[in-house]
Amino acid sequence: MLAIVCPGQGAQKPGFLSPWLELPGVDAELAALSEPAGLDLAQHGTVSDADTIRDTAVAQPLLVAAGILTAARLREAADDAGALPAADLIAGHSVGEVTAAALAGVLSDADAMRLVAVRSRAMAGAAAAEPTGMAAVVGGVREEVLEAISRHGLHPANINSAGQVVAAGAVDAIAALGEDAPARARVIPLQVAGAFHTPYMAGAREELAAFAPTLSPSDPSAPLISNAGGEVVTDGSRYLDLIVTQVASPVDWEACMGALRDSGVTAMLEVAPAGTLVGLAKRDLKGMALATLNTPDDLETARALVREHAGTAAAQED
């Protein structure tokens, strides 16, 4: 069984789309995705600097477009072996859920870009309302980590793995947590200007909820794993509702990985800009075959992984 996973904000790197734009047709596809996003994504994916693409209103549409483009290149057979089998499960981390919605056909590519444009601007606006931030707490005992986060008036915004929880809230509280780290844990401030996936994003959630009725979701081509506790979702409307509520609710990627494991997934492929989610899987999903799709040079290996692992769920049922 194969899962395709889509990274969240922070995975972007300056120039990461440059090698993809050397492939025929990618420039036109990226231009088409740029229009509903209201951004020049080719510019941001090739020459914009790290500070520019760190901006939430830029980073999120760029990430969704990258996932759509690279997954499309994956489906283009490089030989006479025929069409690739479809993924058995799809999941995304935070804004990666919008990418997952597009890859699963819940939303058209254009509607996914419209949605992420509204989401990113709303979250950037909420983040600008007051000084907030995020910090990764790595190591320690989970109960002690959560207690320390709560004691400092912070929120567990991302539960990324057995050994990493991201705290979010007021900037001064983040600093205080750093000075009062839980035993055997490190507090690493993250370069994000906002307490995402916390009550600080309530205004952004309301904006997204007002926009969502303009979309017409379809049921997914493969089950989706939601950041909301690792729920396995087969209803497109339900998945869209969860995308809306997750703006102000914790991302439980540890639960998502547990759902992948419990579903019998044997391989994971992360679309560009890849590495973060595969890195977490190396620690929490030992024995699973893993691959990243960062440049066109990765396509042959990625296709081989798909052919070996995808579609085995249906075969087992037969």
PDB file of C-alpha atoms in Angstrom:
ATOM      1  CA  MET A   1       0.000   0.000   0.000  1.00  0.00           C
ATOM      2  CA  LEU A   2       1.258   3.440  -0.922  1.00  0.00           C
ATOM      3  CA  ALA A   3       0.576   6.780   0.745  1.00  0.00           C
ATOM      4  CA  ILE A   4       1.339  10.094  -0.924  1.00  0.00           C
ATOM      5  CA  VAL A   5       1.982  12.851   1.612  1.00  0.00           C
ATOM      6  CA  CYS A   6       2.150  16.616   1.137  1.00  0.00           C
ATOM      7  CA  PRO A   7       4.342  18.903   3.284  1.00  0.00           C
ATOM      8  CA  GLY A   8       3.281  21.992   5.189  1.00  0.00           C
ATOM      9  CA  GLN A   9       4.575  25.505   5.649  1.00  0.00           C
ATOM     10  CA  GLY A  10       8.279  25.742   6.371  1.00  0.00           C
ATOM     11  CA  ALA A  11       9.254  23.103   3.822  1.00  0.00           C
ATOM     12  CA  GLN A  12       9.763  25.696   1.055  1.00  0.00           C
ATOM     13  CA  LYS A  13      13.303  26.639   0.002  1.00  0.00           C
ATOM     14  CA  PRO A  14      14.525  29.402  -2.334  1.00  0.00           C
ATOM     15  CA  GLY A  15      14.656  28.236  -5.930  1.00  0.00           C
ATOM     16  CA  PHE A  16      13.174  24.791  -5.301  1.00  0.00           C
ATOM     17  CA  LEU A  17      10.918  24.927  -8.371  1.00  0.00           C
ATOM     18  CA  SER A  18      13.710  25.859 -10.791  1.00  0.00           C
ATOM     19  CA  PRO A  19      14.513  22.316 -12.003  1.00  0.00           C
ATOM     20  CA  TRP A  20      10.828  21.546 -12.564  1.00  0.00           C
ATOM     21  CA  LEU A  21      10.379  24.575 -14.794  1.00  0.00           C
ATOM     22  CA  GLU A  22      12.909  23.068 -17.186  1.00  0.00           C
ATOM     23  CA  LEU A  23      10.362  20.363 -18.088  1.00  0.00           C
ATOM     24  CA  PRO A  24       8.011  20.962 -21.033  1.00  0.00           C
ATOM     25  CA  GLY A  25       4.669  22.498 -20.130  1.00  0.00           C
ATOM     26  CA  VAL A  26       5.389  23.175 -16.462  1.00  0.00           C
ATOM     27  CA  ASP A  27       5.707  26.928 -16.969  1.00  0.00           C
ATOM     28  CA  ALA A  28       2.237  27.095 -18.509  1.00  0.00           C
ATOM     29  CA  GLU A  29       0.735  24.944 -15.769  1.00  0.00           C
ATOM     30  CA  LEU A  30       2.326  27.081 -13.074  1.00  0.00           C
ATOM     31  CA  ALA A  31       1.005  30.228 -14.759  1.00  0.00           C
ATOM     32  CA  ALA A  32      -2.488  28.698 -14.713  1.00  0.00           C
ATOM     33  CA  LEU A  33      -2.167  27.952 -10.984  1.00  0.00           C
ATOM     34  CA  SER A  34      -0.813  31.448 -10.324  1.00  0.00           C
ATOM     35  CA  GLU A  35      -3.955  33.131 -11.653  1.00  0.00           C
ATOM     36  CA  PRO A  36      -6.424  31.943  -8.974  1.00  0.00           C
ATOM     37  CA  ALA A  37      -3.690  32.386  -6.333  1.00  0.00           C
ATOM     38  CA  GLY A  38      -3.131  36.007  -7.339  1.00  0.00           C
ATOM     39  CA  LEU A  39       0.651  35.505  -7.225  1.00  0.00           C
ATOM     40  CA  ASP A  40       3.542  35.035  -9.624  1.00  0.00           C
ATOM     41  CA  LEU A  41       4.434  31.569  -8.420  1.00  0.00           C
ATOM     42  CA  ALA A  42       7.178  31.083 -11.006  1.00  0.00           C
ATOM     43  CA  GLN A  43       8.941  34.137  -9.585  1.00  0.00           C
ATOM     44  CA  HIS A  44       8.538  32.933  -6.000  1.00  0.00           C
ATOM     45  CA  GLY A  45       9.557  29.369  -6.807  1.00  0.00           C
ATOM     46  CA  THR A  46      12.753  30.338  -8.609  1.00  0.00           C
ATOM     47  CA  VAL A  47      14.252  33.699  -7.613  1.00  0.00           C
ATOM     48  CA  SER A  48      12.458  35.000  -4.501  1.00  0.00           C
ATOM     49  CA  ASP A  49      14.598  34.904  -1.363  1.00  0.00           C
ATOM     50  CA  ALA A  50      13.946  33.019   1.864  1.00  0.00           C
ATOM     51  CA  ASP A  51      12.326  35.984   3.628  1.00  0.00           C
ATOM     52  CA  THR A  52       9.907  36.548   0.755  1.00  0.00           C
ATOM     53  CA  ILE A  53       8.707  32.965   0.567  1.00  0.00           C
ATOM     54  CA  ARG A  54       8.496  32.733   4.361  1.00  0.00           C
ATOM     55  CA  ASP A  55       5.524  35.117   4.178  1.00  0.00           C
ATOM     56  CA  THR A  56       2.437  32.999   4.889  1.00  0.00           C
ATOM     57  CA  ALA A  57       0.509  34.599   2.016  1.00  0.00           C
ATOM     58  CA  VAL A  58       3.269  33.455  -0.382  1.00  0.00           C
ATOM     59  CA  ALA A  59       4.446  30.193   1.184  1.00  0.00           C
ATOM     60  CA  GLN A  60       1.103  28.429   1.325  1.00  0.00           C
ATOM     61  CA  PRO A  61       0.036  28.901  -2.334  1.00  0.00           C
ATOM     62  CA  LEU A  62       3.581  28.075  -3.434  1.00  0.00           C
ATOM     63  CA  LEU A  63       3.533  24.790  -1.531  1.00  0.00           C
ATOM     64  CA  VAL A  64       0.139  23.725  -2.871  1.00  0.00           C
ATOM     65  CA  ALA A  65       1.116  24.549  -6.457  1.00  0.00           C
ATOM     66  CA  ALA A  66       4.389  22.629  -6.065  1.00  0.00           C
ATOM     67  CA  GLY A  67       2.591  19.517  -4.856  1.00  0.00           C
ATOM     68  CA  ILE A  68       0.080  19.659  -7.700  1.00  0.00           C
ATOM     69  CA  LEU A  69       2.796  20.117 -10.324  1.00  0.00           C
ATOM     70  CA  THR A  70       5.153  17.436  -9.069  1.00  0.00           C
ATOM     71  CA  ALA A  71       2.390  14.869  -8.582  1.00  0.00           C
ATOM     72  CA  ALA A  72       1.270  15.525 -12.164  1.00  0.00           C
ATOM     73  CA  ARG A  73       4.786  14.872 -13.452  1.00  0.00           C
ATOM     74  CA  LEU A  74       4.840  11.632 -11.458  1.00  0.00           C
ATOM     75  CA  ARG A  75       1.753  10.386 -13.305  1.00  0.00           C
ATOM     76  CA  GLU A  76       3.421  10.916 -16.681  1.00  0.00           C
ATOM     77  CA  ALA A  77       4.787   7.474 -17.543  1.00  0.00           C
ATOM     78  CA  ALA A  78       8.421   7.678 -18.608  1.00  0.00           C
ATOM     79  CA  ASP A  79       8.296   4.416 -20.591  1.00  0.00           C
ATOM     80  CA  ASP A  80       5.868   1.893 -22.062  1.00  0.00           C
ATOM     81  CA  ALA A  81       4.946   0.407 -18.700  1.00  0.00           C
ATOM     82  CA  GLY A  82       1.537   2.045 -18.752  1.00  0.00           C
ATOM     83  CA  ALA A  83      -0.268   4.278 -16.293  1.00  0.00           C
ATOM     84  CA  LEU A  84       0.870   4.283 -12.691  1.00  0.00           C
ATOM     85  CA  PRO A  85      -1.483   2.735 -10.149  1.00  0.00           C
ATOM     86  CA  ALA A  86      -3.207   5.257  -7.885  1.00  0.00           C
ATOM     87  CA  ALA A  87      -2.138   5.901  -4.307  1.00  0.00           C
ATOM     88  CA  ASP A  88      -4.018   3.950  -1.648  1.00  0.00           C
ATOM     89  CA  LEU A  89      -4.066   6.833   0.836  1.00  0.00           C
ATOM     90  CA  ILE A  90      -3.265  10.560   0.709  1.00  0.00           C
ATOM     91  CA  ALA A  91      -2.438  12.931   3.558  1.00  0.00           C
ATOM     92  CA  GLY A  92      -1.118  16.441   4.030  1.00  0.00           C
ATOM     93  CA  HIS A  93       0.422  18.331   6.936  1.00  0.00           C
ATOM     94  CA  SER A  94      -1.418  21.603   7.674  1.00  0.00           C
ATOM     95  CA  VAL A  95      -1.666  23.492   4.356  1.00  0.00           C
ATOM     96  CA  GLY A  96      -0.608  20.221   2.749  1.00  0.00           C
ATOM     97  CA  GLU A  97      -4.205  19.127   3.306  1.00  0.00           C
ATOM     98  CA  VAL A  98      -5.226  21.551   0.543  1.00  0.00           C
ATOM     99  CA  THR A  99      -2.661  19.879  -1.734  1.00  0.00           C
ATOM    100  CA  ALA A 100      -4.059  16.483  -0.732  1.00  0.00           C
ATOM    101  CA  ALA A 101      -7.578  17.667  -1.574  1.00  0.00           C
ATOM    102  CA  ALA A 102      -6.411  18.528  -5.090  1.00  0.00           C
ATOM    103  CA  LEU A 103      -4.471  15.282  -5.594  1.00  0.00           C
ATOM    104  CA  ALA A 104      -7.493  13.243  -4.471  1.00  0.00           C
ATOM    105  CA  GLY A 105      -9.894  15.178  -6.692  1.00  0.00           C
ATOM    106  CA  VAL A 106     -11.879  16.647  -3.801  1.00  0.00           C
ATOM    107  CA  LEU A 107     -11.153  20.070  -5.318  1.00  0.00           C
ATOM    108  CA  SER A 108     -10.121  21.070  -8.819  1.00  0.00           C
ATOM    109  CA  ASP A 109      -6.619  22.477  -9.076  1.00  0.00           C
ATOM    110  CA  ALA A 110      -8.055  25.973  -9.598  1.00  0.00           C
ATOM    111  CA  ASP A 111     -10.371  25.697  -6.583  1.00  0.00           C
ATOM    112  CA  ALA A 112      -7.529  24.391  -4.414  1.00  0.00           C
ATOM    113  CA  MET A 113      -5.530  27.487  -5.351  1.00  0.00           C
ATOM    114  CA  ARG A 114      -8.513  29.751  -4.636  1.00  0.00           C
ATOM    115  CA  LEU A 115      -8.937  28.092  -1.246  1.00  0.00           C
ATOM    116  CA  VAL A 116      -5.273  28.355  -0.280  1.00  0.00           C
ATOM    117  CA  ALA A 117      -5.188  32.001  -1.372  1.00  0.00           C
ATOM    118  CA  VAL A 118      -8.019  32.827   1.039  1.00  0.00           C
ATOM    119  CA  ARG A 119      -6.534  30.603   3.767  1.00  0.00           C
ATOM    120  CA  SER A 120      -3.067  32.112   3.543  1.00  0.00           C
ATOM    121  CA  ARG A 121      -4.223  35.725   3.553  1.00  0.00           C
ATOM    122  CA  ALA A 122      -6.625  35.110   6.426  1.00  0.00           C
ATOM    123  CA  MET A 123      -3.957  33.395   8.522  1.00  0.00           C
ATOM    124  CA  ALA A 124      -1.425  36.134   7.749  1.00  0.00           C
ATOM    125  CA  GLY A 125      -3.963  38.741   8.815  1.00  0.00           C
ATOM    126  CA  ALA A 126      -4.734  36.922  12.063  1.00  0.00           C
ATOM    127  CA  ALA A 127      -1.018  36.546  12.772  1.00  0.00           C
ATOM    128  CA  ALA A 128      -0.479  40.288  12.317  1.00  0.00           C
ATOM    129  CA  ALA A 129      -3.083  41.136  14.962  1.00  0.00           C
ATOM    130  CA  GLU A 130      -0.633  40.567  17.838  1.00  0.00           C
ATOM    131  CA  PRO A 131       2.932  39.268  18.329  1.00  0.00           C
ATOM    132  CA  THR A 132       2.784  35.476  18.378  1.00  0.00           C
ATOM    133  CA  GLY A 133       5.056  32.665  17.342  1.00  0.00           C
ATOM    134  CA  MET A 134       5.844  28.962  17.485  1.00  0.00           C
ATOM    135  CA  ALA A 135       8.599  26.746  18.864  1.00  0.00           C
ATOM    136  CA  ALA A 136       9.347  23.051  18.474  1.00  0.00           C
ATOM    137  CA  VAL A 137       9.800  21.152  21.717  1.00  0.00           C
ATOM    138  CA  VAL A 138      11.996  18.182  20.873  1.00  0.00           C
ATOM    139  CA  GLY A 139      12.476  15.295  23.294  1.00  0.00           C
ATOM    140  CA  GLY A 140      11.266  15.054  26.873  1.00  0.00           C
ATOM    141  CA  VAL A 141       8.304  13.133  28.269  1.00  0.00           C
ATOM    142  CA  ARG A 142       5.060  13.908  26.430  1.00  0.00           C
ATOM    143  CA  GLU A 143       3.031  14.609  29.582  1.00  0.00           C
ATOM    144  CA  GLU A 144       5.733  16.906  30.968  1.00  0.00           C
ATOM    145  CA  VAL A 145       6.040  18.726  27.641  1.00  0.00           C
ATOM    146  CA  LEU A 146       2.302  19.351  27.424  1.00  0.00           C
ATOM    147  CA  GLU A 147       2.219  20.492  31.051  1.00  0.00           C
ATOM    148  CA  ALA A 148       5.007  23.000  30.435  1.00  0.00           C
ATOM    149  CA  ILE A 149       3.282  24.321  27.320  1.00  0.00           C
ATOM    150  CA  SER A 150       0.038  24.807  29.247  1.00  0.00           C
ATOM    151  CA  ARG A 151       1.821  26.354  32.257  1.00  0.00           C
ATOM    152  CA  HIS A 152       3.190  29.099  30.045  1.00  0.00           C
ATOM    153  CA  GLY A 153      -0.196  29.845  28.509  1.00  0.00           C
ATOM    154  CA  LEU A 154       0.750  28.278  25.178  1.00  0.00           C
ATOM    155  CA  HIS A 155      -1.032  25.791  22.921  1.00  0.00           C
ATOM    156  CA  PRO A 156       0.177  22.474  21.417  1.00  0.00           C
ATOM    157  CA  ALA A 157      -0.318  23.510  17.773  1.00  0.00           C
ATOM    158  CA  ASN A 158       1.396  20.552  16.087  1.00  0.00           C
ATOM    159  CA  ILE A 159       1.882  17.072  17.501  1.00  0.00           C
ATOM    160  CA  ASN A 160       4.393  16.010  14.894  1.00  0.00           C
ATOM    161  CA  SER A 161       5.803  12.772  16.267  1.00  0.00           C
ATOM    162  CA  ALA A 162       6.502  10.849  19.436  1.00  0.00           C
ATOM    163  CA  GLY A 163       9.403  13.215  20.132  1.00  0.00           C
ATOM    164  CA  GLN A 164       8.221  16.576  18.821  1.00  0.00           C
ATOM    165  CA  VAL A 165       5.427  18.932  19.822  1.00  0.00           C
ATOM    166  CA  VAL A 166       5.174  22.481  18.492  1.00  0.00           C
ATOM    167  CA  ALA A 167       4.043  25.093  21.007  1.00  0.00           C
ATOM    168  CA  ALA A 168       2.383  28.306  19.862  1.00  0.00           C
ATOM    169  CA  GLY A 169       1.229  31.536  21.448  1.00  0.00           C
ATOM    170  CA  ALA A 170       2.457  34.916  22.630  1.00  0.00           C
ATOM    171  CA  VAL A 171       6.070  35.748  21.785  1.00  0.00           C
ATOM    172  CA  ASP A 172       7.017  36.431  25.407  1.00  0.00           C
ATOM    173  CA  ALA A 173       5.510  33.095  26.479  1.00  0.00           C
ATOM    174  CA  ILE A 174       7.530  31.288  23.794  1.00  0.00           C
ATOM    175  CA  ALA A 175      10.670  32.930  25.168  1.00  0.00           C
ATOM    176  CA  ALA A 176       9.708  31.931  28.729  1.00  0.00           C
ATOM    177  CA  LEU A 177       9.245  28.311  27.636  1.00  0.00           C
ATOM    178  CA  GLY A 178      12.719  28.382  26.133  1.00  0.00           C
ATOM    179  CA  GLU A 179      14.144  29.434  29.487  1.00  0.00           C
ATOM    180  CA  ASP A 180      12.099  26.802  31.320  1.00  0.00           C
ATOM    181  CA  ALA A 181      12.361  23.824  28.977  1.00  0.00           C
ATOM    182  CA  PRO A 182      10.971  20.471  30.152  1.00  0.00           C
ATOM    183  CA  ALA A 183      13.519  17.935  31.339  1.00  0.00           C
ATOM    184  CA  ARG A 184      15.538  16.331  28.526  1.00  0.00           C
ATOM    185  CA  ALA A 185      13.863  18.563  25.943  1.00  0.00           C
ATOM    186  CA  ARG A 186      15.053  21.350  23.635  1.00  0.00           C
ATOM    187  CA  VAL A 187      12.938  24.357  22.683  1.00  0.00           C
ATOM    188  CA  ILE A 188      13.676  25.540  19.133  1.00  0.00           C
ATOM    189  CA  PRO A 189      11.974  28.790  17.994  1.00  0.00           C
ATOM    190  CA  LEU A 190      10.519  28.514  14.493  1.00  0.00           C
ATOM    191  CA  GLN A 191      10.732  31.202  11.825  1.00  0.00           C
ATOM    192  CA  VAL A 192       6.989  31.763  11.544  1.00  0.00           C
ATOM    193  CA  ALA A 193       5.122  34.957  12.422  1.00  0.00           C
ATOM    194  CA  GLY A 194       2.004  33.546  13.983  1.00  0.00           C
ATOM    195  CA  ALA A 195       0.444  31.032  16.343  1.00  0.00           C
ATOM    196  CA  PHE A 196      -1.086  28.835  13.672  1.00  0.00           C
ATOM    197  CA  HIS A 197      -3.579  26.085  14.574  1.00  0.00           C
ATOM    198  CA  THR A 198      -4.519  27.758  17.851  1.00  0.00           C
ATOM    199  CA  PRO A 199      -7.418  29.969  19.013  1.00  0.00           C
ATOM    200  CA  TYR A 200      -5.404  32.955  17.742  1.00  0.00           C
ATOM    201  CA  MET A 201      -6.548  31.853  14.273  1.00  0.00           C
ATOM    202  CA  ALA A 202     -10.286  32.032  15.073  1.00  0.00           C
ATOM    203  CA  GLY A 203     -10.756  35.012  12.745  1.00  0.00           C
ATOM    204  CA  ALA A 204      -9.040  33.170   9.906  1.00  0.00           C
ATOM    205  CA  ARG A 205     -11.271  30.155  10.461  1.00  0.00           C
ATOM    206  CA  GLU A 206     -14.345  32.382  10.168  1.00  0.00           C
ATOM    207  CA  GLU A 207     -13.086  33.841   6.884  1.00  0.00           C
ATOM    208  CA  LEU A 208     -12.425  30.394   5.494  1.00  0.00           C
ATOM    209  CA  ALA A 209     -15.826  29.139   6.638  1.00  0.00           C
ATOM    210  CA  ALA A 210     -17.486  32.026   4.796  1.00  0.00           C
ATOM    211  CA  PHE A 211     -15.566  31.170   1.603  1.00  0.00           C
ATOM    212  CA  ALA A 212     -15.975  27.375   1.660  1.00  0.00           C
ATOM    213  CA  PRO A 213     -19.609  27.348   0.376  1.00  0.00           C
ATOM    214  CA  THR A 214     -18.360  28.752  -2.965  1.00  0.00           C
ATOM    215  CA  LEU A 215     -16.575  25.415  -3.554  1.00  0.00           C
ATOM    216  CA  SER A 216     -18.122  22.159  -4.800  1.00  0.00           C
ATOM    217  CA  PRO A 217     -16.159  19.273  -3.282  1.00  0.00           C
ATOM    218  CA  SER A 218     -16.239  15.758  -4.743  1.00  0.00           C
ATOM    219  CA  ASP A 219     -15.566  12.540  -2.896  1.00  0.00           C
ATOM    220  CA  PRO A 220     -11.867  11.593  -2.963  1.00  0.00           C
ATOM    221  CA  SER A 221     -10.361   9.084  -5.365  1.00  0.00           C
ATOM    222  CA  ALA A 222      -8.510   7.561  -2.395  1.00  0.00           C
ATOM    223  CA  PRO A 223      -9.122   7.831   1.359  1.00  0.00           C
ATOM    224  CA  LEU A 224      -7.635  10.920   2.984  1.00  0.00           C
ATOM    225  CA  ILE A 225      -6.072  11.020   6.447  1.00  0.00           C
ATOM    226  CA  SER A 226      -7.089  14.150   8.345  1.00  0.00           C
ATOM    227  CA  ASN A 227      -4.905  16.166  10.707  1.00  0.00           C
ATOM    228  CA  ALA A 228      -7.894  16.023  13.055  1.00  0.00           C
ATOM    229  CA  GLY A 229      -6.836  12.974  15.031  1.00  0.00           C
ATOM    230  CA  GLY A 230      -5.884  10.905  11.991  1.00  0.00           C
ATOM    231  CA  GLU A 231      -9.481  10.410  10.871  1.00  0.00           C
ATOM    232  CA  VAL A 232      -9.795   8.423   7.642  1.00  0.00           C
ATOM    233  CA  VAL A 233     -12.080  10.466   5.382  1.00  0.00           C
ATOM    234  CA  THR A 234     -13.910   9.257   2.264  1.00  0.00           C
ATOM    235  CA  ASP A 235     -16.404  12.142   1.996  1.00  0.00           C
ATOM    236  CA  GLY A 236     -15.244  15.293   0.189  1.00  0.00           C
ATOM    237  CA  SER A 237     -17.559  17.656   2.056  1.00  0.00           C
ATOM    238  CA  ARG A 238     -16.349  16.276   5.376  1.00  0.00           C
ATOM    239  CA  TYR A 239     -12.717  16.778   4.357  1.00  0.00           C
ATOM    240  CA  LEU A 240     -13.372  20.380   3.324  1.00  0.00           C
ATOM    241  CA  ASP A 241     -15.062  21.038   6.676  1.00  0.00           C
ATOM    242  CA  LEU A 242     -12.019  19.638   8.470  1.00  0.00           C
ATOM    243  CA  ILE A 243      -9.663  21.848   6.438  1.00  0.00           C
ATOM    244  CA  VAL A 244     -11.656  24.857   7.630  1.00  0.00           C
ATOM    245  CA  THR A 245     -11.693  23.908  11.306  1.00  0.00           C
ATOM    246  CA  GLN A 246      -8.024  22.844  11.345  1.00  0.00           C
ATOM    247  CA  VAL A 247      -6.917  26.446  10.795  1.00  0.00           C
ATOM    248  CA  ALA A 248      -7.559  27.053  14.499  1.00  0.00           C
ATOM    249  CA  SER A 249      -7.137  23.483  15.783  1.00  0.00           C
ATOM    250  CA  PRO A 250      -4.032  21.349  16.436  1.00  0.00           C
ATOM    251  CA  VAL A 251      -2.376  19.355  13.659  1.00  0.00           C
ATOM    252  CA  ASP A 252      -1.945  15.810  14.953  1.00  0.00           C
ATOM    253  CA  TRP A 253       0.533  14.369  12.459  1.00  0.00           C
ATOM    254  CA  GLU A 254       1.532  11.650  14.920  1.00  0.00           C
ATOM    255  CA  ALA A 255      -2.058  10.374  14.698  1.00  0.00           C
ATOM    256  CA  CYS A 256      -1.885  10.603  10.902  1.00  0.00           C
ATOM    257  CA  MET A 257       1.225   8.417  10.887  1.00  0.00           C
ATOM    258  CA  GLY A 258      -0.553   5.995  13.205  1.00  0.00           C
ATOM    259  CA  ALA A 259      -3.481   5.825  10.786  1.00  0.00           C
ATOM    260  CA  LEU A 260      -1.124   5.099   7.900  1.00  0.00           C
ATOM    261  CA  ARG A 261       0.528   2.319   9.889  1.00  0.00           C
ATOM    262  CA  ASP A 262      -2.807   0.855  11.013  1.00  0.00           C
ATOM    263  CA  SER A 263      -4.092   0.921   7.425  1.00  0.00           C
ATOM    264  CA  GLY A 264      -1.214  -1.310   6.344  1.00  0.00           C
ATOM    265  CA  VAL A 265       0.732   1.268   4.350  1.00  0.00           C
ATOM    266  CA  THR A 266       4.089  -0.133   3.232  1.00  0.00           C
ATOM    267  CA  ALA A 267       5.510   2.899   1.396  1.00  0.00           C
ATOM    268  CA  MET A 268       5.332   6.698   1.617  1.00  0.00           C
ATOM    269  CA  LEU A 269       6.140   9.191  -1.117  1.00  0.00           C
ATOM    270  CA  GLU A 270       6.440  12.887  -0.209  1.00  0.00           C
ATOM    271  CA  VAL A 271       5.851  15.434  -2.979  1.00  0.00           C
ATOM    272  CA  ALA A 272       7.969  18.574  -3.325  1.00  0.00           C
ATOM    273  CA  PRO A 273       9.365  20.306  -1.396  1.00  0.00           C
ATOM    274  CA  ALA A 274       9.963  16.989   0.300  1.00  0.00           C
ATOM    275  CA  GLY A 275      11.919  15.779   3.298  1.00  0.00           C
ATOM    276  CA  THR A 276      10.142  16.924   6.449  1.00  0.00           C
ATOM    277  CA  LEU A 277       7.446  14.245   6.579  1.00  0.00           C
ATOM    278  CA  VAL A 278       9.757  11.471   5.426  1.00  0.00           C
ATOM    279  CA  GLY A 279      12.134  12.562   8.181  1.00  0.00           C
ATOM    280  CA  LEU A 280       9.406  12.100  10.787  1.00  0.00           C
ATOM    281  CA  ALA A 281       8.458   8.745   9.281  1.00  0.00           C
ATOM    282  CA  LYS A 282      12.043   7.490   9.565  1.00  0.00           C
ATOM    283  CA  ARG A 283      11.705   7.729  13.331  1.00  0.00           C
ATOM    284  CA  ASP A 284       8.065   6.728  13.842  1.00  0.00           C
ATOM    285  CA  LEU A 285       7.341   4.373  10.925  1.00  0.00           C
ATOM    286  CA  LYS A 286      10.416   2.172  10.912  1.00  0.00           C
ATOM    287  CA  GLY A 287      10.510  -0.402   8.145  1.00  0.00           C
ATOM    288  CA  MET A 288       8.341   1.611   5.761  1.00  0.00           C
ATOM    289  CA  ALA A 289       9.766   2.269   2.286  1.00  0.00           C
ATOM    290  CA  LEU A 290      10.261   6.024   1.859  1.00  0.00           C
ATOM    291  CA  ALA A 291      10.972   8.336  -1.065  1.00  0.00           C
ATOM    292  CA  THR A 292      11.042  12.071  -1.768  1.00  0.00           C
ATOM    293  CA  LEU A 293      10.109  13.871  -4.972  1.00  0.00           C
ATOM    294  CA  ASN A 294      12.217  17.032  -4.909  1.00  0.00           C
ATOM    295  CA  THR A 295      13.564  17.288  -8.452  1.00  0.00           C
ATOM    296  CA  PRO A 296      12.881  15.616 -11.813  1.00  0.00           C
ATOM    297  CA  ASP A 297      15.875  13.390 -11.087  1.00  0.00           C
ATOM    298  CA  ASP A 298      13.735  11.716  -8.396  1.00  0.00           C
ATOM    299  CA  LEU A 299      10.971  10.696 -10.809  1.00  0.00           C
ATOM    300  CA  GLU A 300      12.371   7.307 -11.822  1.00  0.00           C
ATOM    301  CA  THR A 301      12.840   6.178  -8.204  1.00  0.00           C
ATOM    302  CA  ALA A 302       9.428   7.549  -7.210  1.00  0.00           C
ATOM    303  CA  ARG A 303       7.664   5.757 -10.061  1.00  0.00           C
ATOM    304  CA  ALA A 304       9.369   2.508  -9.150  1.00  0.00           C
ATOM    305  CA  LEU A 305       8.133   2.875  -5.565  1.00  0.00           C
ATOM    306  CA  VAL A 306       4.593   3.524  -6.774  1.00  0.00           C
ATOM    307  CA  ARG A 307       4.604   0.513  -9.094  1.00  0.00           C
ATOM    308  CA  GLU A 308       5.883  -1.763  -6.329  1.00  0.00           C
ATOM    309  CA  HIS A 309       3.531  -0.662  -3.551  1.00  0.00           C
ATOM    310  CA  ALA A 310       0.426   1.130  -4.871  1.00  0.00           C
ATOM    311  CA  GLY A 311      -2.814  -0.755  -5.393  1.00  0.00           C
ATOM    312  CA  THR A 312      -1.911  -3.686  -3.187  1.00  0.00           C
ATOM    313  CA  ALA A 313      -4.914  -3.024  -0.935  1.00  0.00           C
ATOM    314  CA  ALA A 314      -7.344  -3.852  -3.767  1.00  0.00           C
ATOM    315  CA  ALA A 315      -5.290  -6.898  -4.732  1.00  0.00           C
ATOM    316  CA  GLN A 316      -5.389  -8.205  -1.175  1.00  0.00           C
ATOM    317  CA  GLU A 317      -9.185  -7.741  -1.047  1.00  0.00           C
ATOM    318  CA  ASP A 318      -9.561  -9.742  -4.273  1.00  0.00           C
TER     319      ASP A 318
END
